[in-house]
Amino acid sequence: MNHPILNRDRDKIGPNAVSIMRPHPLGNPYAIGPDGERDTVIEKYRAWLDARIQERDPVV
């Protein structure tokens, strides 16, 4: 599954976008530094979110 991840400061955000900032249940639980470099953290989050979708997590 492909879910675009947009940056609110750089990208045009549509009306159907869902916030996934850290305090939100869909927020990225991985931080740059302790959990890896930026690209690694993004891939970890992508895998984590895809797993939540596959598990039909009610929050997602």
CSV table of C-alpha atoms in Angstrom, one decimal:
chain,number,residue,atom,x,y,z
A,1,MET,CA,0.0,0.0,0.0
A,2,ASN,CA,1.3,3.4,-0.9
A,3,HIS,CA,0.4,6.3,1.4
A,4,PRO,CA,2.0,9.7,0.6
A,5,ILE,CA,3.7,11.3,3.5
A,6,LEU,CA,3.6,15.1,3.2
A,7,ASN,CA,5.3,17.9,5.0
A,8,ARG,CA,3.0,20.6,6.2
A,9,ASP,CA,5.6,23.3,5.7
A,10,ARG,CA,6.7,22.2,2.1
A,11,ASP,CA,3.7,20.4,0.5
A,12,LYS,CA,0.2,21.4,-0.4
A,13,ILE,CA,-2.1,19.6,2.0
A,14,GLY,CA,-5.5,18.6,0.7
A,15,PRO,CA,-8.8,18.8,2.7
A,16,ASN,CA,-8.8,15.0,3.2
A,17,ALA,CA,-5.3,14.8,4.7
A,18,VAL,CA,-4.9,13.2,8.2
A,19,SER,CA,-2.5,14.7,10.7
A,20,ILE,CA,0.1,12.2,11.9
A,21,MET,CA,2.1,14.5,14.1
A,22,ARG,CA,3.7,12.9,17.2
A,23,PRO,CA,1.0,13.6,19.8
A,24,HIS,CA,-1.5,12.0,17.5
A,25,PRO,CA,-2.2,8.2,17.6
A,26,LEU,CA,-0.9,7.9,14.0
A,27,GLY,CA,2.2,9.9,14.9
A,28,ASN,CA,5.6,8.5,14.0
A,29,PRO,CA,6.9,6.7,17.1
A,30,TYR,CA,10.4,6.7,15.8
A,31,ALA,CA,12.8,9.6,16.3
A,32,ILE,CA,15.7,10.7,14.2
A,33,GLY,CA,18.9,9.9,16.2
A,34,PRO,CA,18.0,7.2,18.7
A,35,ASP,CA,16.0,5.2,16.0
A,36,GLY,CA,18.2,5.9,13.0
A,37,GLU,CA,18.9,8.4,10.3
A,38,ARG,CA,16.0,10.2,8.6
A,39,ASP,CA,15.5,7.7,5.8
A,40,THR,CA,15.6,4.8,8.2
A,41,VAL,CA,13.1,6.4,10.6
A,42,ILE,CA,10.7,7.1,7.7
A,43,GLU,CA,11.0,3.5,6.5
A,44,LYS,CA,10.4,2.2,10.0
A,45,TYR,CA,7.3,4.4,10.3
A,46,ARG,CA,6.0,3.3,6.9
A,47,ALA,CA,6.3,-0.4,7.9
A,48,TRP,CA,4.7,0.3,11.3
A,49,LEU,CA,1.7,2.2,9.7
A,50,ASP,CA,1.3,-0.4,7.0
A,51,ALA,CA,1.2,-3.1,9.7
A,52,ARG,CA,-1.5,-1.2,11.6
A,53,ILE,CA,-3.6,-0.9,8.4
A,54,GLN,CA,-3.2,-4.7,7.7
A,55,GLU,CA,-4.2,-5.5,11.3
A,56,ARG,CA,-7.3,-3.3,10.8
A,57,ASP,CA,-6.3,-1.2,13.9
A,58,PRO,CA,-9.4,0.8,14.8
A,59,VAL,CA,-7.3,4.0,15.3
A,60,VAL,CA,-6.3,3.8,11.6
